[in-house]
């Protein structure tokens, strides 16, 4: 932070690395799917399905549990399948979850189970995508892991900001009493497709990180403690 030229050079080096982009896009799309559910679900479940607020809180608690289970599944799969195959499997689960949610809504099935059950599967896969992507985007930069993590998080928030703007416009009708689950289900379906495409293409191609310390090392060599 005290050497802007060095900092800019480090950021440029990070942004040119394909592994960083593969895992950052995976993290960003998966987080955007989660953000879509968090931002829209209260309108859908409370105003459209007339779910009480305490029950909605319990529902969100169960969603968080599904994510925790997903992280445990990720820990079990990684030694057996490796990062790329684990992410590929989770990408398929994400696509299935989003497609079920979207197709059922378009078919006129307005029932909580048509959203909640696919979303549990989405959250299981999210528990795989997030740990893999957050570690994967920093792995090529052992001497600049903090800068890589910060850049990845910044890009994730940009994606969530854009999605929030679209949801605010789309959910206006729900707030006026014109109940529809489509802003939630269409948003989840869109991000599920994006997650799957990233998991099946970029991560498969660039998922094995190779550290490139030459430029990142410009941040300054480590000096042994006396």
mmCIF file with all atom_site columns, C-alpha atoms in Angstrom:
data_model
loop_
_atom_site.group_PDB
_atom_site.id
_atom_site.type_symbol
_atom_site.label_atom_id
_atom_site.label_alt_id
_atom_site.label_comp_id
_atom_site.label_asym_id
_atom_site.label_entity_id
_atom_site.label_seq_id
_atom_site.pdbx_PDB_ins_code
_atom_site.Cartn_x
_atom_site.Cartn_y
_atom_site.Cartn_z
_atom_site.occupancy
_atom_site.B_iso_or_equiv
_atom_site.pdbx_formal_charge
_atom_site.auth_seq_id
_atom_site.auth_comp_id
_atom_site.auth_asym_id
_atom_site.auth_atom_id
_atom_site.pdbx_PDB_model_num
ATOM 1   C CA . UNK A 1 1   ? 0.000   0.000   0.000   1.00 0.00 ? 1   UNK A CA 1
ATOM 2   C CA . UNK A 1 2   ? 3.000   2.310   0.525   1.00 0.00 ? 2   UNK A CA 1
ATOM 3   C CA . UNK A 1 3   ? 4.390   1.529   -2.957  1.00 0.00 ? 3   UNK A CA 1
ATOM 4   C CA . UNK A 1 4   ? 1.585   2.148   -5.482  1.00 0.00 ? 4   UNK A CA 1
ATOM 5   C CA . UNK A 1 5   ? 3.660   1.144   -8.510  1.00 0.00 ? 5   UNK A CA 1
ATOM 6   C CA . UNK A 1 6   ? 4.502   -2.206  -6.950  1.00 0.00 ? 6   UNK A CA 1
ATOM 7   C CA . UNK A 1 7   ? 0.894   -2.734  -5.906  1.00 0.00 ? 7   UNK A CA 1
ATOM 8   C CA . UNK A 1 8   ? -0.418  -1.966  -9.392  1.00 0.00 ? 8   UNK A CA 1
ATOM 9   C CA . UNK A 1 9   ? 2.144   -4.307  -10.895 1.00 0.00 ? 9   UNK A CA 1
ATOM 10  C CA . UNK A 1 10  ? 1.069   -7.083  -8.552  1.00 0.00 ? 10  UNK A CA 1
ATOM 11  C CA . UNK A 1 11  ? -2.597  -6.561  -9.404  1.00 0.00 ? 11  UNK A CA 1
ATOM 12  C CA . UNK A 1 12  ? -1.810  -6.595  -13.109 1.00 0.00 ? 12  UNK A CA 1
ATOM 13  C CA . UNK A 1 13  ? 0.102   -9.846  -12.738 1.00 0.00 ? 13  UNK A CA 1
ATOM 14  C CA . UNK A 1 14  ? -2.802  -11.400 -10.839 1.00 0.00 ? 14  UNK A CA 1
ATOM 15  C CA . UNK A 1 15  ? -5.386  -10.282 -13.399 1.00 0.00 ? 15  UNK A CA 1
ATOM 16  C CA . UNK A 1 16  ? -3.393  -11.815 -16.251 1.00 0.00 ? 16  UNK A CA 1
ATOM 17  C CA . UNK A 1 17  ? -3.374  -15.286 -14.711 1.00 0.00 ? 17  UNK A CA 1
ATOM 18  C CA . UNK A 1 18  ? -5.988  -17.692 -16.177 1.00 0.00 ? 18  UNK A CA 1
ATOM 19  C CA . UNK A 1 19  ? -6.234  -19.770 -13.004 1.00 0.00 ? 19  UNK A CA 1
ATOM 20  C CA . UNK A 1 20  ? -7.187  -16.674 -11.039 1.00 0.00 ? 20  UNK A CA 1
ATOM 21  C CA . UNK A 1 21  ? -9.980  -15.893 -13.490 1.00 0.00 ? 21  UNK A CA 1
ATOM 22  C CA . UNK A 1 22  ? -11.250 -19.477 -13.615 1.00 0.00 ? 22  UNK A CA 1
ATOM 23  C CA . UNK A 1 23  ? -11.710 -19.706 -9.871  1.00 0.00 ? 23  UNK A CA 1
ATOM 24  C CA . UNK A 1 24  ? -12.769 -16.089 -9.380  1.00 0.00 ? 24  UNK A CA 1
ATOM 25  C CA . UNK A 1 25  ? -15.556 -16.535 -11.923 1.00 0.00 ? 25  UNK A CA 1
ATOM 26  C CA . UNK A 1 26  ? -16.581 -19.745 -10.178 1.00 0.00 ? 26  UNK A CA 1
ATOM 27  C CA . UNK A 1 27  ? -16.646 -17.966 -6.819  1.00 0.00 ? 27  UNK A CA 1
ATOM 28  C CA . UNK A 1 28  ? -18.457 -14.949 -8.244  1.00 0.00 ? 28  UNK A CA 1
ATOM 29  C CA . UNK A 1 29  ? -21.174 -16.888 -10.038 1.00 0.00 ? 29  UNK A CA 1
ATOM 30  C CA . UNK A 1 30  ? -21.768 -19.215 -7.096  1.00 0.00 ? 30  UNK A CA 1
ATOM 31  C CA . UNK A 1 31  ? -21.924 -16.315 -4.652  1.00 0.00 ? 31  UNK A CA 1
ATOM 32  C CA . UNK A 1 32  ? -24.275 -14.437 -6.978  1.00 0.00 ? 32  UNK A CA 1
ATOM 33  C CA . UNK A 1 33  ? -26.615 -17.417 -6.964  1.00 0.00 ? 33  UNK A CA 1
ATOM 34  C CA . UNK A 1 34  ? -26.583 -17.415 -3.174  1.00 0.00 ? 34  UNK A CA 1
ATOM 35  C CA . UNK A 1 35  ? -27.072 -13.643 -3.120  1.00 0.00 ? 35  UNK A CA 1
ATOM 36  C CA . UNK A 1 36  ? -30.084 -13.999 -5.413  1.00 0.00 ? 36  UNK A CA 1
ATOM 37  C CA . UNK A 1 37  ? -31.741 -16.401 -2.999  1.00 0.00 ? 37  UNK A CA 1
ATOM 38  C CA . UNK A 1 38  ? -30.897 -14.332 0.073   1.00 0.00 ? 38  UNK A CA 1
ATOM 39  C CA . UNK A 1 39  ? -32.188 -11.123 -1.501  1.00 0.00 ? 39  UNK A CA 1
ATOM 40  C CA . UNK A 1 40  ? -35.370 -12.493 -3.073  1.00 0.00 ? 40  UNK A CA 1
ATOM 41  C CA . UNK A 1 41  ? -36.459 -15.367 -0.856  1.00 0.00 ? 41  UNK A CA 1
ATOM 42  C CA . UNK A 1 42  ? -38.020 -13.258 1.899   1.00 0.00 ? 42  UNK A CA 1
ATOM 43  C CA . UNK A 1 43  ? -40.345 -11.586 -0.616  1.00 0.00 ? 43  UNK A CA 1
ATOM 44  C CA . UNK A 1 44  ? -41.266 -14.908 -2.202  1.00 0.00 ? 44  UNK A CA 1
ATOM 45  C CA . UNK A 1 45  ? -41.751 -17.010 0.925   1.00 0.00 ? 45  UNK A CA 1
ATOM 46  C CA . UNK A 1 46  ? -43.366 -14.392 3.153   1.00 0.00 ? 46  UNK A CA 1
ATOM 47  C CA . UNK A 1 47  ? -45.436 -12.424 0.637   1.00 0.00 ? 47  UNK A CA 1
ATOM 48  C CA . UNK A 1 48  ? -46.179 -15.022 -2.047  1.00 0.00 ? 48  UNK A CA 1
ATOM 49  C CA . UNK A 1 49  ? -46.369 -18.204 0.050   1.00 0.00 ? 49  UNK A CA 1
ATOM 50  C CA . UNK A 1 50  ? -47.531 -16.419 3.228   1.00 0.00 ? 50  UNK A CA 1
ATOM 51  C CA . UNK A 1 51  ? -44.882 -18.119 5.347   1.00 0.00 ? 51  UNK A CA 1
ATOM 52  C CA . UNK A 1 52  ? -44.528 -16.743 8.865   1.00 0.00 ? 52  UNK A CA 1
ATOM 53  C CA . UNK A 1 53  ? -41.330 -14.917 9.737   1.00 0.00 ? 53  UNK A CA 1
ATOM 54  C CA . UNK A 1 54  ? -40.228 -17.454 12.399  1.00 0.00 ? 54  UNK A CA 1
ATOM 55  C CA . UNK A 1 55  ? -40.691 -20.305 9.931   1.00 0.00 ? 55  UNK A CA 1
ATOM 56  C CA . UNK A 1 56  ? -38.776 -18.352 7.304   1.00 0.00 ? 56  UNK A CA 1
ATOM 57  C CA . UNK A 1 57  ? -35.934 -17.996 9.787   1.00 0.00 ? 57  UNK A CA 1
ATOM 58  C CA . UNK A 1 58  ? -35.932 -21.761 10.354  1.00 0.00 ? 58  UNK A CA 1
ATOM 59  C CA . UNK A 1 59  ? -35.916 -22.288 6.605   1.00 0.00 ? 59  UNK A CA 1
ATOM 60  C CA . UNK A 1 60  ? -32.808 -20.128 6.236   1.00 0.00 ? 60  UNK A CA 1
ATOM 61  C CA . UNK A 1 61  ? -31.211 -22.048 9.096   1.00 0.00 ? 61  UNK A CA 1
ATOM 62  C CA . UNK A 1 62  ? -31.770 -25.292 7.188   1.00 0.00 ? 62  UNK A CA 1
ATOM 63  C CA . UNK A 1 63  ? -30.268 -23.715 4.067   1.00 0.00 ? 63  UNK A CA 1
ATOM 64  C CA . UNK A 1 64  ? -27.139 -22.832 6.043   1.00 0.00 ? 64  UNK A CA 1
ATOM 65  C CA . UNK A 1 65  ? -26.954 -26.426 7.279   1.00 0.00 ? 65  UNK A CA 1
ATOM 66  C CA . UNK A 1 66  ? -27.057 -27.646 3.677   1.00 0.00 ? 66  UNK A CA 1
ATOM 67  C CA . UNK A 1 67  ? -24.055 -25.433 2.929   1.00 0.00 ? 67  UNK A CA 1
ATOM 68  C CA . UNK A 1 68  ? -22.141 -26.838 5.905   1.00 0.00 ? 68  UNK A CA 1
ATOM 69  C CA . UNK A 1 69  ? -22.884 -30.379 4.739   1.00 0.00 ? 69  UNK A CA 1
ATOM 70  C CA . UNK A 1 70  ? -21.611 -29.366 1.308   1.00 0.00 ? 70  UNK A CA 1
ATOM 71  C CA . UNK A 1 71  ? -18.265 -28.266 2.750   1.00 0.00 ? 71  UNK A CA 1
ATOM 72  C CA . UNK A 1 72  ? -17.932 -31.640 4.484   1.00 0.00 ? 72  UNK A CA 1
ATOM 73  C CA . UNK A 1 73  ? -18.737 -33.407 1.222   1.00 0.00 ? 73  UNK A CA 1
ATOM 74  C CA . UNK A 1 74  ? -16.093 -31.255 -0.467  1.00 0.00 ? 74  UNK A CA 1
ATOM 75  C CA . UNK A 1 75  ? -13.517 -32.295 2.113   1.00 0.00 ? 75  UNK A CA 1
ATOM 76  C CA . UNK A 1 76  ? -14.387 -35.959 1.472   1.00 0.00 ? 76  UNK A CA 1
ATOM 77  C CA . UNK A 1 77  ? -14.303 -35.658 -2.328  1.00 0.00 ? 77  UNK A CA 1
ATOM 78  C CA . UNK A 1 78  ? -11.090 -33.677 -2.816  1.00 0.00 ? 78  UNK A CA 1
ATOM 79  C CA . UNK A 1 79  ? -8.603  -36.429 -1.826  1.00 0.00 ? 79  UNK A CA 1
ATOM 80  C CA . UNK A 1 80  ? -10.510 -38.920 -3.969  1.00 0.00 ? 80  UNK A CA 1
ATOM 81  C CA . UNK A 1 81  ? -11.307 -36.911 -7.102  1.00 0.00 ? 81  UNK A CA 1
ATOM 82  C CA . UNK A 1 82  ? -9.055  -33.864 -7.051  1.00 0.00 ? 82  UNK A CA 1
ATOM 83  C CA . UNK A 1 83  ? -10.143 -30.268 -7.486  1.00 0.00 ? 83  UNK A CA 1
ATOM 84  C CA . UNK A 1 84  ? -11.210 -30.307 -11.124 1.00 0.00 ? 84  UNK A CA 1
ATOM 85  C CA . UNK A 1 85  ? -13.324 -33.456 -10.971 1.00 0.00 ? 85  UNK A CA 1
ATOM 86  C CA . UNK A 1 86  ? -14.884 -32.375 -7.681  1.00 0.00 ? 86  UNK A CA 1
ATOM 87  C CA . UNK A 1 87  ? -15.844 -29.008 -9.143  1.00 0.00 ? 87  UNK A CA 1
ATOM 88  C CA . UNK A 1 88  ? -17.149 -30.692 -12.296 1.00 0.00 ? 88  UNK A CA 1
ATOM 89  C CA . UNK A 1 89  ? -19.422 -32.933 -10.224 1.00 0.00 ? 89  UNK A CA 1
ATOM 90  C CA . UNK A 1 90  ? -20.652 -29.995 -8.168  1.00 0.00 ? 90  UNK A CA 1
ATOM 91  C CA . UNK A 1 91  ? -21.289 -28.033 -11.361 1.00 0.00 ? 91  UNK A CA 1
ATOM 92  C CA . UNK A 1 92  ? -23.625 -30.760 -12.572 1.00 0.00 ? 92  UNK A CA 1
ATOM 93  C CA . UNK A 1 93  ? -25.498 -30.680 -9.268  1.00 0.00 ? 93  UNK A CA 1
ATOM 94  C CA . UNK A 1 94  ? -25.820 -26.906 -9.524  1.00 0.00 ? 94  UNK A CA 1
ATOM 95  C CA . UNK A 1 95  ? -27.190 -27.092 -13.054 1.00 0.00 ? 95  UNK A CA 1
ATOM 96  C CA . UNK A 1 96  ? -29.710 -29.740 -12.021 1.00 0.00 ? 96  UNK A CA 1
ATOM 97  C CA . UNK A 1 97  ? -30.842 -27.647 -9.050  1.00 0.00 ? 97  UNK A CA 1
ATOM 98  C CA . UNK A 1 98  ? -31.270 -24.443 -11.033 1.00 0.00 ? 98  UNK A CA 1
ATOM 99  C CA . UNK A 1 99  ? -33.003 -26.172 -13.933 1.00 0.00 ? 99  UNK A CA 1
ATOM 100 C CA . UNK A 1 100 ? -35.474 -27.926 -11.644 1.00 0.00 ? 100 UNK A CA 1
ATOM 101 C CA . UNK A 1 101 ? -36.253 -24.652 -9.914  1.00 0.00 ? 101 UNK A CA 1
ATOM 102 C CA . UNK A 1 102 ? -36.658 -22.742 -13.166 1.00 0.00 ? 102 UNK A CA 1
ATOM 103 C CA . UNK A 1 103 ? -38.664 -25.342 -15.094 1.00 0.00 ? 103 UNK A CA 1
ATOM 104 C CA . UNK A 1 104 ? -41.078 -26.014 -12.232 1.00 0.00 ? 104 UNK A CA 1
ATOM 105 C CA . UNK A 1 105 ? -41.750 -22.300 -11.838 1.00 0.00 ? 105 UNK A CA 1
ATOM 106 C CA . UNK A 1 106 ? -42.327 -21.808 -15.567 1.00 0.00 ? 106 UNK A CA 1
ATOM 107 C CA . UNK A 1 107 ? -44.676 -24.804 -15.512 1.00 0.00 ? 107 UNK A CA 1
ATOM 108 C CA . UNK A 1 108 ? -46.796 -22.992 -12.941 1.00 0.00 ? 108 UNK A CA 1
ATOM 109 C CA . UNK A 1 109 ? -45.821 -25.049 -9.902  1.00 0.00 ? 109 UNK A CA 1
ATOM 110 C CA . UNK A 1 110 ? -46.001 -22.458 -7.113  1.00 0.00 ? 110 UNK A CA 1
ATOM 111 C CA . UNK A 1 111 ? -45.125 -24.524 -4.074  1.00 0.00 ? 111 UNK A CA 1
ATOM 112 C CA . UNK A 1 112 ? -42.387 -23.982 -1.519  1.00 0.00 ? 112 UNK A CA 1
ATOM 113 C CA . UNK A 1 113 ? -40.984 -27.472 -2.045  1.00 0.00 ? 113 UNK A CA 1
ATOM 114 C CA . UNK A 1 114 ? -40.409 -26.689 -5.736  1.00 0.00 ? 114 UNK A CA 1
ATOM 115 C CA . UNK A 1 115 ? -37.933 -24.024 -4.626  1.00 0.00 ? 115 UNK A CA 1
ATOM 116 C CA . UNK A 1 116 ? -36.587 -25.284 -1.317  1.00 0.00 ? 116 UNK A CA 1
ATOM 117 C CA . UNK A 1 117 ? -35.636 -28.822 -2.334  1.00 0.00 ? 117 UNK A CA 1
ATOM 118 C CA . UNK A 1 118 ? -33.658 -27.784 -5.445  1.00 0.00 ? 118 UNK A CA 1
ATOM 119 C CA . UNK A 1 119 ? -32.042 -25.021 -3.410  1.00 0.00 ? 119 UNK A CA 1
ATOM 120 C CA . UNK A 1 120 ? -30.770 -27.547 -0.874  1.00 0.00 ? 120 UNK A CA 1
ATOM 121 C CA . UNK A 1 121 ? -28.952 -29.247 -3.757  1.00 0.00 ? 121 UNK A CA 1
ATOM 122 C CA . UNK A 1 122 ? -27.655 -25.862 -4.908  1.00 0.00 ? 122 UNK A CA 1
ATOM 123 C CA . UNK A 1 123 ? -26.283 -25.166 -1.429  1.00 0.00 ? 123 UNK A CA 1
ATOM 124 C CA . UNK A 1 124 ? -24.603 -28.570 -1.228  1.00 0.00 ? 124 UNK A CA 1
ATOM 125 C CA . UNK A 1 125 ? -22.781 -27.718 -4.452  1.00 0.00 ? 125 UNK A CA 1
ATOM 126 C CA . UNK A 1 126 ? -22.087 -24.189 -3.190  1.00 0.00 ? 126 UNK A CA 1
ATOM 127 C CA . UNK A 1 127 ? -20.285 -25.812 -0.270  1.00 0.00 ? 127 UNK A CA 1
ATOM 128 C CA . UNK A 1 128 ? -17.940 -27.330 -2.847  1.00 0.00 ? 128 UNK A CA 1
ATOM 129 C CA . UNK A 1 129 ? -17.554 -24.355 -5.176  1.00 0.00 ? 129 UNK A CA 1
ATOM 130 C CA . UNK A 1 130 ? -16.672 -21.745 -2.578  1.00 0.00 ? 130 UNK A CA 1
ATOM 131 C CA . UNK A 1 131 ? -13.817 -23.542 -0.761  1.00 0.00 ? 131 UNK A CA 1
ATOM 132 C CA . UNK A 1 132 ? -12.320 -24.745 -4.039  1.00 0.00 ? 132 UNK A CA 1
ATOM 133 C CA . UNK A 1 133 ? -12.583 -21.360 -5.737  1.00 0.00 ? 133 UNK A CA 1
ATOM 134 C CA . UNK A 1 134 ? -11.339 -19.297 -2.816  1.00 0.00 ? 134 UNK A CA 1
ATOM 135 C CA . UNK A 1 135 ? -8.255  -21.462 -2.414  1.00 0.00 ? 135 UNK A CA 1
ATOM 136 C CA . UNK A 1 136 ? -7.788  -21.873 -6.163  1.00 0.00 ? 136 UNK A CA 1
ATOM 137 C CA . UNK A 1 137 ? -7.734  -18.174 -7.001  1.00 0.00 ? 137 UNK A CA 1
ATOM 138 C CA . UNK A 1 138 ? -4.853  -17.492 -4.591  1.00 0.00 ? 138 UNK A CA 1
ATOM 139 C CA . UNK A 1 139 ? -2.825  -20.664 -5.124  1.00 0.00 ? 139 UNK A CA 1
ATOM 140 C CA . UNK A 1 140 ? -0.696  -19.296 -8.014  1.00 0.00 ? 140 UNK A CA 1
ATOM 141 C CA . UNK A 1 141 ? 0.415   -16.362 -5.841  1.00 0.00 ? 141 UNK A CA 1
ATOM 142 C CA . UNK A 1 142 ? 2.067   -17.652 -2.655  1.00 0.00 ? 142 UNK A CA 1
ATOM 143 C CA . UNK A 1 143 ? 3.714   -14.267 -2.054  1.00 0.00 ? 143 UNK A CA 1
ATOM 144 C CA . UNK A 1 144 ? 0.615   -12.200 -2.868  1.00 0.00 ? 144 UNK A CA 1
ATOM 145 C CA . UNK A 1 145 ? -2.238  -14.345 -1.603  1.00 0.00 ? 145 UNK A CA 1
ATOM 146 C CA . UNK A 1 146 ? -3.797  -11.414 0.236   1.00 0.00 ? 146 UNK A CA 1
ATOM 147 C CA . UNK A 1 147 ? -3.859  -9.229  -2.871  1.00 0.00 ? 147 UNK A CA 1
ATOM 148 C CA . UNK A 1 148 ? -5.334  -12.056 -4.956  1.00 0.00 ? 148 UNK A CA 1
ATOM 149 C CA . UNK A 1 149 ? -7.994  -12.777 -2.348  1.00 0.00 ? 149 UNK A CA 1
ATOM 150 C CA . UNK A 1 150 ? -8.923  -9.102  -2.096  1.00 0.00 ? 150 UNK A CA 1
ATOM 151 C CA . UNK A 1 151 ? -9.191  -8.745  -5.871  1.00 0.00 ? 151 UNK A CA 1
ATOM 152 C CA . UNK A 1 152 ? -11.344 -11.866 -6.111  1.00 0.00 ? 152 UNK A CA 1
ATOM 153 C CA . UNK A 1 153 ? -13.642 -10.613 -3.356  1.00 0.00 ? 153 UNK A CA 1
ATOM 154 C CA . UNK A 1 154 ? -13.926 -7.204  -5.016  1.00 0.00 ? 154 UNK A CA 1
ATOM 155 C CA . UNK A 1 155 ? -15.015 -8.786  -8.305  1.00 0.00 ? 155 UNK A CA 1
ATOM 156 C CA . UNK A 1 156 ? -17.522 -10.982 -6.468  1.00 0.00 ? 156 UNK A CA 1
ATOM 157 C CA . UNK A 1 157 ? -19.121 -7.919  -4.906  1.00 0.00 ? 157 UNK A CA 1
ATOM 158 C CA . UNK A 1 158 ? -19.393 -6.211  -8.295  1.00 0.00 ? 158 UNK A CA 1
ATOM 159 C CA . UNK A 1 159 ? -21.355 -9.193  -9.622  1.00 0.00 ? 159 UNK A CA 1
ATOM 160 C CA . UNK A 1 160 ? -23.615 -9.195  -6.561  1.00 0.00 ? 160 UNK A CA 1
ATOM 161 C CA . UNK A 1 161 ? -24.156 -5.436  -6.895  1.00 0.00 ? 161 UNK A CA 1
ATOM 162 C CA . UNK A 1 162 ? -25.334 -5.828  -10.479 1.00 0.00 ? 162 UNK A CA 1
ATOM 163 C CA . UNK A 1 163 ? -27.646 -8.685  -9.538  1.00 0.00 ? 163 UNK A CA 1
ATOM 164 C CA . UNK A 1 164 ? -29.042 -6.652  -6.663  1.00 0.00 ? 164 UNK A CA 1
ATOM 165 C CA . UNK A 1 165 ? -30.015 -3.861  -9.046  1.00 0.00 ? 165 UNK A CA 1
ATOM 166 C CA . UNK A 1 166 ? -31.874 -6.275  -11.320 1.00 0.00 ? 166 UNK A CA 1
ATOM 167 C CA . UNK A 1 167 ? -33.640 -7.940  -8.393  1.00 0.00 ? 167 UNK A CA 1
ATOM 168 C CA . UNK A 1 168 ? -34.732 -4.602  -6.968  1.00 0.00 ? 168 UNK A CA 1
ATOM 169 C CA . UNK A 1 169 ? -36.490 -3.798  -10.229 1.00 0.00 ? 169 UNK A CA 1
ATOM 170 C CA . UNK A 1 170 ? -37.919 -7.300  -10.702 1.00 0.00 ? 170 UNK A CA 1
ATOM 171 C CA . UNK A 1 171 ? -39.236 -7.649  -7.145  1.00 0.00 ? 171 UNK A CA 1
ATOM 172 C CA . UNK A 1 172 ? -41.114 -4.342  -7.225  1.00 0.00 ? 172 UNK A CA 1
ATOM 173 C CA . UNK A 1 173 ? -44.239 -6.140  -8.445  1.00 0.00 ? 173 UNK A CA 1
ATOM 174 C CA . UNK A 1 174 ? -44.003 -8.633  -5.581  1.00 0.00 ? 174 UNK A CA 1
ATOM 175 C CA . UNK A 1 175 ? -43.890 -5.774  -3.094  1.00 0.00 ? 175 UNK A CA 1
ATOM 176 C CA . UNK A 1 176 ? -47.066 -4.360  -4.685  1.00 0.00 ? 176 UNK A CA 1
ATOM 177 C CA . UNK A 1 177 ? -48.913 -7.624  -4.089  1.00 0.00 ? 177 UNK A CA 1
ATOM 178 C CA . UNK A 1 178 ? -48.498 -9.153  -7.553  1.00 0.00 ? 178 UNK A CA 1
ATOM 179 C CA . UNK A 1 179 ? -46.963 -12.378 -6.287  1.00 0.00 ? 179 UNK A CA 1
ATOM 180 C CA . UNK A 1 180 ? -44.562 -14.273 -8.520  1.00 0.00 ? 180 UNK A CA 1
ATOM 181 C CA . UNK A 1 181 ? -41.655 -16.591 -7.849  1.00 0.00 ? 181 UNK A CA 1
ATOM 182 C CA . UNK A 1 182 ? -40.083 -15.930 -11.262 1.00 0.00 ? 182 UNK A CA 1
ATOM 183 C CA . UNK A 1 183 ? -37.559 -13.242 -10.219 1.00 0.00 ? 183 UNK A CA 1
ATOM 184 C CA . UNK A 1 184 ? -36.104 -15.739 -7.746  1.00 0.00 ? 184 UNK A CA 1
ATOM 185 C CA . UNK A 1 185 ? -36.289 -18.866 -9.892  1.00 0.00 ? 185 UNK A CA 1
ATOM 186 C CA . UNK A 1 186 ? -35.122 -17.227 -13.121 1.00 0.00 ? 186 UNK A CA 1
ATOM 187 C CA . UNK A 1 187 ? -32.215 -15.608 -11.306 1.00 0.00 ? 187 UNK A CA 1
ATOM 188 C CA . UNK A 1 188 ? -31.188 -18.885 -9.711  1.00 0.00 ? 188 UNK A CA 1
ATOM 189 C CA . UNK A 1 189 ? -31.487 -20.695 -13.043 1.00 0.00 ? 189 UNK A CA 1
ATOM 190 C CA . UNK A 1 190 ? -29.342 -18.078 -14.793 1.00 0.00 ? 190 UNK A CA 1
ATOM 191 C CA . UNK A 1 191 ? -26.560 -18.288 -12.222 1.00 0.00 ? 191 UNK A CA 1
ATOM 192 C CA . UNK A 1 192 ? -26.718 -22.084 -12.155 1.00 0.00 ? 192 UNK A CA 1
ATOM 193 C CA . UNK A 1 193 ? -26.006 -22.171 -15.886 1.00 0.00 ? 193 UNK A CA 1
ATOM 194 C CA . UNK A 1 194 ? -23.129 -19.694 -15.431 1.00 0.00 ? 194 UNK A CA 1
ATOM 195 C CA . UNK A 1 195 ? -21.669 -21.760 -12.583 1.00 0.00 ? 195 UNK A CA 1
ATOM 196 C CA . UNK A 1 196 ? -21.875 -24.971 -14.582 1.00 0.00 ? 196 UNK A CA 1
ATOM 197 C CA . UNK A 1 197 ? -20.276 -23.426 -17.673 1.00 0.00 ? 197 UNK A CA 1
ATOM 198 C CA . UNK A 1 198 ? -17.410 -22.087 -15.574 1.00 0.00 ? 198 UNK A CA 1
ATOM 199 C CA . UNK A 1 199 ? -16.939 -25.377 -13.715 1.00 0.00 ? 199 UNK A CA 1
ATOM 200 C CA . UNK A 1 200 ? -17.001 -27.458 -16.890 1.00 0.00 ? 200 UNK A CA 1
ATOM 201 C CA . UNK A 1 201 ? -14.796 -25.222 -19.047 1.00 0.00 ? 201 UNK A CA 1
ATOM 202 C CA . UNK A 1 202 ? -12.458 -22.715 -17.395 1.00 0.00 ? 202 UNK A CA 1
ATOM 203 C CA . UNK A 1 203 ? -11.808 -24.719 -14.237 1.00 0.00 ? 203 UNK A CA 1
ATOM 204 C CA . UNK A 1 204 ? -11.164 -27.879 -16.246 1.00 0.00 ? 204 UNK A CA 1
ATOM 205 C CA . UNK A 1 205 ? -8.714  -26.014 -18.485 1.00 0.00 ? 205 UNK A CA 1
ATOM 206 C CA . UNK A 1 206 ? -6.951  -23.821 -15.945 1.00 0.00 ? 206 UNK A CA 1
ATOM 207 C CA . UNK A 1 207 ? -7.746  -25.496 -12.632 1.00 0.00 ? 207 UNK A CA 1
ATOM 208 C CA . UNK A 1 208 ? -4.218  -26.703 -11.962 1.00 0.00 ? 208 UNK A CA 1
ATOM 209 C CA . UNK A 1 209 ? -2.424  -23.683 -10.609 1.00 0.00 ? 209 UNK A CA 1
ATOM 210 C CA . UNK A 1 210 ? 1.191   -22.963 -11.469 1.00 0.00 ? 210 UNK A CA 1
ATOM 211 C CA . UNK A 1 211 ? 2.847   -20.364 -9.312  1.00 0.00 ? 211 UNK A CA 1
ATOM 212 C CA . UNK A 1 212 ? 4.463   -17.511 -11.195 1.00 0.00 ? 212 UNK A CA 1
ATOM 213 C CA . UNK A 1 213 ? 6.504   -15.677 -8.591  1.00 0.00 ? 213 UNK A CA 1
ATOM 214 C CA . UNK A 1 214 ? 8.636   -13.486 -10.829 1.00 0.00 ? 214 UNK A CA 1
ATOM 215 C CA . UNK A 1 215 ? 6.445   -10.395 -10.908 1.00 0.00 ? 215 UNK A CA 1
ATOM 216 C CA . UNK A 1 216 ? 4.689   -10.981 -7.591  1.00 0.00 ? 216 UNK A CA 1
ATOM 217 C CA . UNK A 1 217 ? 8.053   -11.179 -5.914  1.00 0.00 ? 217 UNK A CA 1
ATOM 218 C CA . UNK A 1 218 ? 8.402   -7.476  -6.655  1.00 0.00 ? 218 UNK A CA 1
ATOM 219 C CA . UNK A 1 219 ? 6.364   -6.885  -3.524  1.00 0.00 ? 219 UNK A CA 1
ATOM 220 C CA . UNK A 1 220 ? 9.627   -7.404  -1.732  1.00 0.00 ? 220 UNK A CA 1
ATOM 221 C CA . UNK A 1 221 ? 11.805  -10.325 -0.711  1.00 0.00 ? 221 UNK A CA 1
ATOM 222 C CA . UNK A 1 222 ? 11.298  -11.860 2.672   1.00 0.00 ? 222 UNK A CA 1
ATOM 223 C CA . UNK A 1 223 ? 14.087  -11.152 5.138   1.00 0.00 ? 223 UNK A CA 1
ATOM 224 C CA . UNK A 1 224 ? 14.888  -13.754 7.763   1.00 0.00 ? 224 UNK A CA 1
ATOM 225 C CA . UNK A 1 225 ? 14.336  -12.721 11.325  1.00 0.00 ? 225 UNK A CA 1
ATOM 226 C CA . UNK A 1 226 ? 17.550  -12.040 13.245  1.00 0.00 ? 226 UNK A CA 1
#
